[in-house]
CSV table of C-alpha atoms and ligand atoms in Angstrom, one decimal:
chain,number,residue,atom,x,y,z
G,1,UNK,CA,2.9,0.1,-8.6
G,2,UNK,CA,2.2,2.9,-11.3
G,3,UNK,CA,-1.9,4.2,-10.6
G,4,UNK,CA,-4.0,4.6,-13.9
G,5,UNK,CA,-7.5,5.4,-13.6
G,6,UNK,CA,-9.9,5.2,-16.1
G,7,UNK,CA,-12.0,6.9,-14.5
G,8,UNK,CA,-13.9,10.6,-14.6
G,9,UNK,CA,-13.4,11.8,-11.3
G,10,UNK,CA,-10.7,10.1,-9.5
G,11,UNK,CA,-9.3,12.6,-6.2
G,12,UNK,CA,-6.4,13.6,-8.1
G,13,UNK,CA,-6.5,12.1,-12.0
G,14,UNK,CA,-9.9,11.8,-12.9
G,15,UNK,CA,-10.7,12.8,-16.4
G,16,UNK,CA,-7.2,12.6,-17.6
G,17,UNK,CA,-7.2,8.8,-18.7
G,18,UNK,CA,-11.3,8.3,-19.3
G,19,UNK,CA,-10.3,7.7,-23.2
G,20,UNK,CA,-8.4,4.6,-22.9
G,21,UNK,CA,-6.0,5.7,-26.0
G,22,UNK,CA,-4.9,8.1,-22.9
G,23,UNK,CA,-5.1,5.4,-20.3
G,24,UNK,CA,-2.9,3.0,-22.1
G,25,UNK,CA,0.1,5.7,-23.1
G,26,UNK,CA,0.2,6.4,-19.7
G,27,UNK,CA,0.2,3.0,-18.8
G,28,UNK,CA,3.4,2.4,-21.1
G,29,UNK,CA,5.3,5.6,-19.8
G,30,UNK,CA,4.5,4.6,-15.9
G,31,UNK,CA,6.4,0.9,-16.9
G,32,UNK,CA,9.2,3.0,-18.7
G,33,UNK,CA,10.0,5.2,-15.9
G,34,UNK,CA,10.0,2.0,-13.6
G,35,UNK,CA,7.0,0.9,-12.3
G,36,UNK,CA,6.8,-3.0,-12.0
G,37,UNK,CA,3.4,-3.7,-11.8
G,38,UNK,CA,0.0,-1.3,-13.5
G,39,UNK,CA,-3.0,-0.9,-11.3
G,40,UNK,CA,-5.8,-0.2,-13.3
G,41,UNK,CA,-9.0,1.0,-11.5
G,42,UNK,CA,-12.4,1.8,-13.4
G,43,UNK,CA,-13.9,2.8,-10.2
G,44,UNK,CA,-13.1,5.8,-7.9
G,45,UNK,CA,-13.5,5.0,-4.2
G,46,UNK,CA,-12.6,8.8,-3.0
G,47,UNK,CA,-14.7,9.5,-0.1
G,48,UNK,CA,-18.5,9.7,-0.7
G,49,UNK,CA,-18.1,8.5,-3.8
G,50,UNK,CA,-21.1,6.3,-5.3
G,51,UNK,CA,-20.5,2.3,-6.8
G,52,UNK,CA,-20.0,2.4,-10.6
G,53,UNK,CA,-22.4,-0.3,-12.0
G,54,UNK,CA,-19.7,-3.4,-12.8
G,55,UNK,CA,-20.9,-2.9,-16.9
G,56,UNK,CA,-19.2,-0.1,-17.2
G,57,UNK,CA,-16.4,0.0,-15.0
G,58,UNK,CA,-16.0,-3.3,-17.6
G,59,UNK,CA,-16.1,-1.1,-20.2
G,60,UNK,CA,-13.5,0.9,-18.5
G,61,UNK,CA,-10.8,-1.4,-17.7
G,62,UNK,CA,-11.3,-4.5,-20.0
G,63,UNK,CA,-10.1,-2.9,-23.2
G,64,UNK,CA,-7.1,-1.0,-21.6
G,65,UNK,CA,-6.0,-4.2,-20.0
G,66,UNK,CA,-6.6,-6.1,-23.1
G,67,UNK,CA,-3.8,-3.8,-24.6
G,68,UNK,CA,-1.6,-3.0,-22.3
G,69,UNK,CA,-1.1,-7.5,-22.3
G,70,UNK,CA,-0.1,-6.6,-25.6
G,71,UNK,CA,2.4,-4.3,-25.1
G,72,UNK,CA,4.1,-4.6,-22.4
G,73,UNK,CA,5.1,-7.6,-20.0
G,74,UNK,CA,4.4,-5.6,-16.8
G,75,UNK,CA,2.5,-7.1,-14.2
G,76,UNK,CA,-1.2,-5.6,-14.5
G,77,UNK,CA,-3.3,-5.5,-11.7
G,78,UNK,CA,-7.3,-4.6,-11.5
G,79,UNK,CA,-8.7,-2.2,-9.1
G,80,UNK,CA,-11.8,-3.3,-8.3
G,81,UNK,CA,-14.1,-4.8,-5.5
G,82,UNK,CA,-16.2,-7.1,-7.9
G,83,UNK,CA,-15.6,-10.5,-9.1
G,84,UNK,CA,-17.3,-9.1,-12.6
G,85,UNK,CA,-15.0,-7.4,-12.9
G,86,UNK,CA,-12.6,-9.2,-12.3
G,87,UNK,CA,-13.0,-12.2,-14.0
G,88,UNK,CA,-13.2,-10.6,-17.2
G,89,UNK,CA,-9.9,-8.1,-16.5
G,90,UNK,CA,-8.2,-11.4,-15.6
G,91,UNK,CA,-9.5,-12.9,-19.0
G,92,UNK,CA,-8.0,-10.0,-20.6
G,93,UNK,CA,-4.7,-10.0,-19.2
G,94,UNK,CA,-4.0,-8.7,-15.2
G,95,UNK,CA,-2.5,-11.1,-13.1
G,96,UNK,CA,-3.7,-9.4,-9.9
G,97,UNK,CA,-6.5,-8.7,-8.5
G,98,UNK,CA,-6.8,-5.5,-6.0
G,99,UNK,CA,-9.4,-5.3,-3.7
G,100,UNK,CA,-9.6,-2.5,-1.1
G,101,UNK,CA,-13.0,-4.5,0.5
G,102,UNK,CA,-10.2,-7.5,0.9
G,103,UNK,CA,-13.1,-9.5,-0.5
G,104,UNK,CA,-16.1,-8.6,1.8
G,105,UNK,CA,-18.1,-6.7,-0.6
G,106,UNK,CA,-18.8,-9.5,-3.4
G,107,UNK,CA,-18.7,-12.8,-2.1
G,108,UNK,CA,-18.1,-14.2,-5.5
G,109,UNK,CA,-14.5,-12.6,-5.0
G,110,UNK,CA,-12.5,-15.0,-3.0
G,111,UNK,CA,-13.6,-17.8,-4.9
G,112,UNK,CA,-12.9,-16.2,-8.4
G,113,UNK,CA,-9.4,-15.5,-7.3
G,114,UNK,CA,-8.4,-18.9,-6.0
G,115,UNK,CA,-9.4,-20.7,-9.2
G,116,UNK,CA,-7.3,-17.9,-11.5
G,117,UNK,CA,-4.0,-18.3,-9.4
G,118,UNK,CA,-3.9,-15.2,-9.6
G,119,UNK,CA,-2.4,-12.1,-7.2
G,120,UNK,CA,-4.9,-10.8,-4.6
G,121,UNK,CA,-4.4,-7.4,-2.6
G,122,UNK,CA,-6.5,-7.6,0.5
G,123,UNK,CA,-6.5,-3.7,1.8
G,124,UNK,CA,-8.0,-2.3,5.4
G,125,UNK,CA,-11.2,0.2,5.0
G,126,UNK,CA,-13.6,1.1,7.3
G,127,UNK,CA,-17.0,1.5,6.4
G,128,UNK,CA,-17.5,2.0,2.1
G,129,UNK,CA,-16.3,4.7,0.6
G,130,UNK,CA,-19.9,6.6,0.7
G,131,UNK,CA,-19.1,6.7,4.3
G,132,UNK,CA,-16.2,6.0,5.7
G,133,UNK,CA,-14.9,9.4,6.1
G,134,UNK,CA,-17.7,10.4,8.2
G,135,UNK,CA,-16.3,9.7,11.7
G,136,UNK,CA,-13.7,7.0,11.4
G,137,UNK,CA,-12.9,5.3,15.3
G,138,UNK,CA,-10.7,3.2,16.6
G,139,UNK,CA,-9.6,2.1,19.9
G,140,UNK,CA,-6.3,0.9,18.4
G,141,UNK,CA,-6.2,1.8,15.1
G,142,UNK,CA,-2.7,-0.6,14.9
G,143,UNK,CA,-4.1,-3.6,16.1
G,144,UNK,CA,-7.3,-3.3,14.9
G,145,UNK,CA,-6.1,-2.9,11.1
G,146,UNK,CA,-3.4,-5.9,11.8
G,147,UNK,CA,-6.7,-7.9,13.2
G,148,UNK,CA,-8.5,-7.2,10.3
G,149,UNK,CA,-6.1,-8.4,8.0
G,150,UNK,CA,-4.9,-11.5,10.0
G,151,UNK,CA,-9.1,-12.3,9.7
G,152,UNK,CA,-9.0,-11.4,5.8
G,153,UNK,CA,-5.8,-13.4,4.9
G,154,UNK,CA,-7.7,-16.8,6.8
G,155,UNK,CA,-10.6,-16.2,5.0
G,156,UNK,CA,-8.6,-15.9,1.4
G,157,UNK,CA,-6.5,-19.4,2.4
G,158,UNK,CA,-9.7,-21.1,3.6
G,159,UNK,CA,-11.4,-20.1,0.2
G,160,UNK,CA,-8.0,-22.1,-1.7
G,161,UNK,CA,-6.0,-19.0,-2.5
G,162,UNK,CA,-2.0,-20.0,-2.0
G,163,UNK,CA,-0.7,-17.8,1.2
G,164,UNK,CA,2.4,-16.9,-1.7
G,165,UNK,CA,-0.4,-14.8,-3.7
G,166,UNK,CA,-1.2,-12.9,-1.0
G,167,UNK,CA,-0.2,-8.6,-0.1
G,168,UNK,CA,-1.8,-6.8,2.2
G,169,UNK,CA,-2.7,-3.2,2.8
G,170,UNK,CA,-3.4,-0.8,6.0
G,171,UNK,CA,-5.9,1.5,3.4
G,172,UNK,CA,-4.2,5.0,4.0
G,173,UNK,CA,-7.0,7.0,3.9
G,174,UNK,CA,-10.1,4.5,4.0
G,175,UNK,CA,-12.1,5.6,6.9
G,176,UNK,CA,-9.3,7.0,8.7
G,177,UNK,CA,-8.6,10.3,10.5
G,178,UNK,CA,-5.4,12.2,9.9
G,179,UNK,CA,-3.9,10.5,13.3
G,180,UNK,CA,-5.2,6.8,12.1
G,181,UNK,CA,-3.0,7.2,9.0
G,182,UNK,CA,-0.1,8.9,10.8
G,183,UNK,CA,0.1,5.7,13.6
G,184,UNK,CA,-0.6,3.0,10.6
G,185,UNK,CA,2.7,4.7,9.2
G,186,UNK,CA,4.2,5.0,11.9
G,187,UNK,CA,3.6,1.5,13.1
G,188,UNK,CA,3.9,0.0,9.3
G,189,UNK,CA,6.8,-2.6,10.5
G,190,UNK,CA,4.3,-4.2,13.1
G,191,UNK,CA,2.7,-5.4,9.6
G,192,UNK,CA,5.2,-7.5,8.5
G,193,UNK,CA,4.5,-10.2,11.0
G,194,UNK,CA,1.6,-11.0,9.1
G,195,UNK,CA,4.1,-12.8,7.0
G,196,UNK,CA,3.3,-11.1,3.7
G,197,UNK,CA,4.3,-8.4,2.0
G,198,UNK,CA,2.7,-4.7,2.7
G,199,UNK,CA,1.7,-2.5,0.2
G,200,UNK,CA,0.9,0.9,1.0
G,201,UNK,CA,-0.7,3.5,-0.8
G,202,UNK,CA,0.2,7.4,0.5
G,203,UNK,CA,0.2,9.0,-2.9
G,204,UNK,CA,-1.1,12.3,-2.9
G,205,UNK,CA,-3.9,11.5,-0.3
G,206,UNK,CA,-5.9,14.2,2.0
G,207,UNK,CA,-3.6,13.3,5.0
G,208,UNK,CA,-1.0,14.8,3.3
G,209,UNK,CA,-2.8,17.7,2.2
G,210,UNK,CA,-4.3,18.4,5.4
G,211,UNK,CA,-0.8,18.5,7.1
G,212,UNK,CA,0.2,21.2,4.5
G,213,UNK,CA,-2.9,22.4,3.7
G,214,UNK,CA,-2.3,22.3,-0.2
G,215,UNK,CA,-4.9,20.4,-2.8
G,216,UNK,CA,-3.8,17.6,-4.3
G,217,UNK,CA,-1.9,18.8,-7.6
G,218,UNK,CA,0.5,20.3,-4.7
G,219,UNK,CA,1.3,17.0,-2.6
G,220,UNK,CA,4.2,15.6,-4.2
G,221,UNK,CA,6.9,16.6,-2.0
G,222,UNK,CA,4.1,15.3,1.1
G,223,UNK,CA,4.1,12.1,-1.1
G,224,UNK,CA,7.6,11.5,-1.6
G,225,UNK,CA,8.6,11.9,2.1
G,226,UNK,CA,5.5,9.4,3.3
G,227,UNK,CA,6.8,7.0,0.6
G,228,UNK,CA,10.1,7.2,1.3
G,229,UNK,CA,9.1,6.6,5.6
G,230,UNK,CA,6.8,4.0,4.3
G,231,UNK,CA,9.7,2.1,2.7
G,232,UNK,CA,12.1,2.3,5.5
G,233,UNK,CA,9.6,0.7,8.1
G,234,UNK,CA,8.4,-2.4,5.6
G,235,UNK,CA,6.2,-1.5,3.3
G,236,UNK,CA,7.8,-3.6,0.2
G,237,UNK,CA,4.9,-1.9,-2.4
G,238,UNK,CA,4.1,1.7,-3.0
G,239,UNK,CA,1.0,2.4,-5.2
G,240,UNK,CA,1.9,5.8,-6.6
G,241,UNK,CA,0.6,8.3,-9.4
G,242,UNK,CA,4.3,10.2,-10.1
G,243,UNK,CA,6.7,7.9,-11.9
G,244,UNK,CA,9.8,8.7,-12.2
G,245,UNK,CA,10.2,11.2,-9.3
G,246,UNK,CA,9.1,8.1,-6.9
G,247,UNK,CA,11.5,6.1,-8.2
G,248,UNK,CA,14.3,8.3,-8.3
G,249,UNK,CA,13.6,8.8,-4.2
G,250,UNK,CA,12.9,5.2,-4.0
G,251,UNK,CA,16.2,4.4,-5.2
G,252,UNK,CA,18.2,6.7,-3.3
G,253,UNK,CA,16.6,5.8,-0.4
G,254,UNK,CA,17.3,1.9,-0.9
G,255,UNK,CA,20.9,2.7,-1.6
G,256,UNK,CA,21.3,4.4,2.1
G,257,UNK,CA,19.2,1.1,3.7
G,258,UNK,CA,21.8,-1.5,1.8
G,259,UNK,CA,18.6,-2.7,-0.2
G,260,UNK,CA,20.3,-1.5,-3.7
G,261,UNK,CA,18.1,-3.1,-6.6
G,262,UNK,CA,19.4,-4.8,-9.4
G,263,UNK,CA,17.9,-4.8,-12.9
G,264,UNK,CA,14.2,-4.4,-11.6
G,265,UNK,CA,14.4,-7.0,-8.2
G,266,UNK,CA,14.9,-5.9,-4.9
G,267,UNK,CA,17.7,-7.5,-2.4
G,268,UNK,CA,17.7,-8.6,1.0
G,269,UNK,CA,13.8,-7.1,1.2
G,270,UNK,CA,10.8,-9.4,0.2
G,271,UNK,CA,10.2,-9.8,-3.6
G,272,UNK,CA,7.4,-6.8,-4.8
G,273,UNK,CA,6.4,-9.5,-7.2
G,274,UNK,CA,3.1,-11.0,-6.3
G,275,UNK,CA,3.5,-14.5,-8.0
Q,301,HH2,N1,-6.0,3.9,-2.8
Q,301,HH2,C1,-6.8,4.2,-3.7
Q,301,HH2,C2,-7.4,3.3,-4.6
Q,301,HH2,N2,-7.0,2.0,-4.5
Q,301,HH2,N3,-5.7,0.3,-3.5
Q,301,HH2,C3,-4.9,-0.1,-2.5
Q,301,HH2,N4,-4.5,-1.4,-2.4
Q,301,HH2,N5,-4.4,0.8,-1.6
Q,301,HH2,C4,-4.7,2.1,-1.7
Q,301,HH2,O1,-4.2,2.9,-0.8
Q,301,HH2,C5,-5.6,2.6,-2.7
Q,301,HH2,C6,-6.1,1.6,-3.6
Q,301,HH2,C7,-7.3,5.7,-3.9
Q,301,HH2,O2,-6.5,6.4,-4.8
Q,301,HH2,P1,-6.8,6.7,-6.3
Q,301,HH2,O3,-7.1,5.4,-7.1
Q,301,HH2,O4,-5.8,7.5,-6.9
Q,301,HH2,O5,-8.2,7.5,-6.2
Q,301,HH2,P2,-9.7,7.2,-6.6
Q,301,HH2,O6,-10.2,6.1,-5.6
Q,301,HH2,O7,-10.4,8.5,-6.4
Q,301,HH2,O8,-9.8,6.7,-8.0
């Protein structure tokens, strides 16, 4: 999963794809270097970050969607936690809808979802993003996270979405400390009893920057290497900003583990493909 955000201050590309004649070029070059699916967020949820009002992350997203449906036959995806949203980036073309309040924060969400058919990431995060940095707890941040998402994934079927739409997400870096993300990584394979695919998103986050103590322009070797660990113990999505170099890795790396891909769909691993 290639990142585009439209967006003007995003943690690591914010400003760069605010004009969507931007967003959608880079768009089309992540699905030619490789990535399968396009997640396209109009909302940064960095830490402390405020809501955008659901107009105009609409006026974000909708016509870059609306395009890239066009274009390319990629799967889109929508970062967003409102059903506003949504519903009209689903009416424009995504397939997927990828919420990192796994539905809590608009209650019209579920509901929305399960009458599209459509994809529905349901990601870990505690507290919003206003706050959840401020002093992130766990007892056991493993089973905690897996509790959370066993709760989420029963309220998604019980709302009439299929079980076959569903991926979920630990939330690297959503009201975590550097040792919550490093256990959640290290534990990732203790996710796949859940019975759906995992997704994870390491790509260029502050853990990484706080274990090398370099900004986030500097974190792709950090990235890479979590990635890379993060396939290897399950995680059967990576939501990345740097295509090709994640692919390149990502490939290698499958070789060694006997998963070797053939033209674009994984063997002997669970299917990246959402629906
Ligand atoms: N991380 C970010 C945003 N959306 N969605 C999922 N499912 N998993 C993640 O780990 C995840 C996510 C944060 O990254 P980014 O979009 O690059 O930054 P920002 O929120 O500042 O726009």
């Amino acid at each position: 999963m290639g990142v585009v955000n439209v967006t003007p201050d995003s943690f690591y590309d914010g400003g760069f794809y605010l004009d969507p004649v931007r967003a959608i070029e880079r768009a089309l070059s992540l699905v030619a270097d490789g990535a399968d699916i396009v997640d396209v967020g109009g909302e940064s949820t960095r830490p402390g970050s405020d809501p955008v009002p659901a107009e105009e992350e609409k006026r974000r997203v909708v016509p870059v969607i609306a395009a890239l449906r066009e274009r390319t036959d990629a799967l889109i995806s929508v970062d967003t936690t409102k059903a506003e949203v949504a519903e009209a980036a689903l009416a424009a073309g995504a397939s997927i809808v990828n919420d990192i309040s796994a539905g809590r924060f608009d209650p019209r969400m579920l509901p929305l979802v399960a009458g599209s058919g459509a994809g529905l990431i349901l990601m870990h995060m505690q507290g919003t993003p206003k706050t959840m940095q401020i002093n992130p707890h766990y007892e056991d941040v493993v089973a905690e996270v897996k509790d959370f998402l066993a709760e989420r994934m029963e309220a998604a079927l019980a709302s009439g979405i299929r079980r076959e739409c569903l991926v979920i997400d630990p939330g690297i870096g959503f009201g975590k400390t550097v040792d919550h993300n490093l256990l959640l990584l290290q534990n990732l394979s203790s996710f796949r009893e859940l019975g759906r695919p995992v997704l994870v998103g390491v790509s260029r986050k502050s853990f990484i920057g706080r274990i090398l103590n370099l900004e986030p322009s500097e974190r792709l070797e950090g990235t890479i290497a979590a990635a890379v660990l993060a396939l290897e113990r399950g995680a059967s999505l990576l939501r990345v900003h740097d295509l090709p170099a994640i692919k390149r890795a990502v490939t290698v790396a499958e070789a060694i583990l006997g998963r070797t891909r053939s033209s674009g769909s994984p063997k002997g691993t669970q299917t990246p493909y959402v629906h």
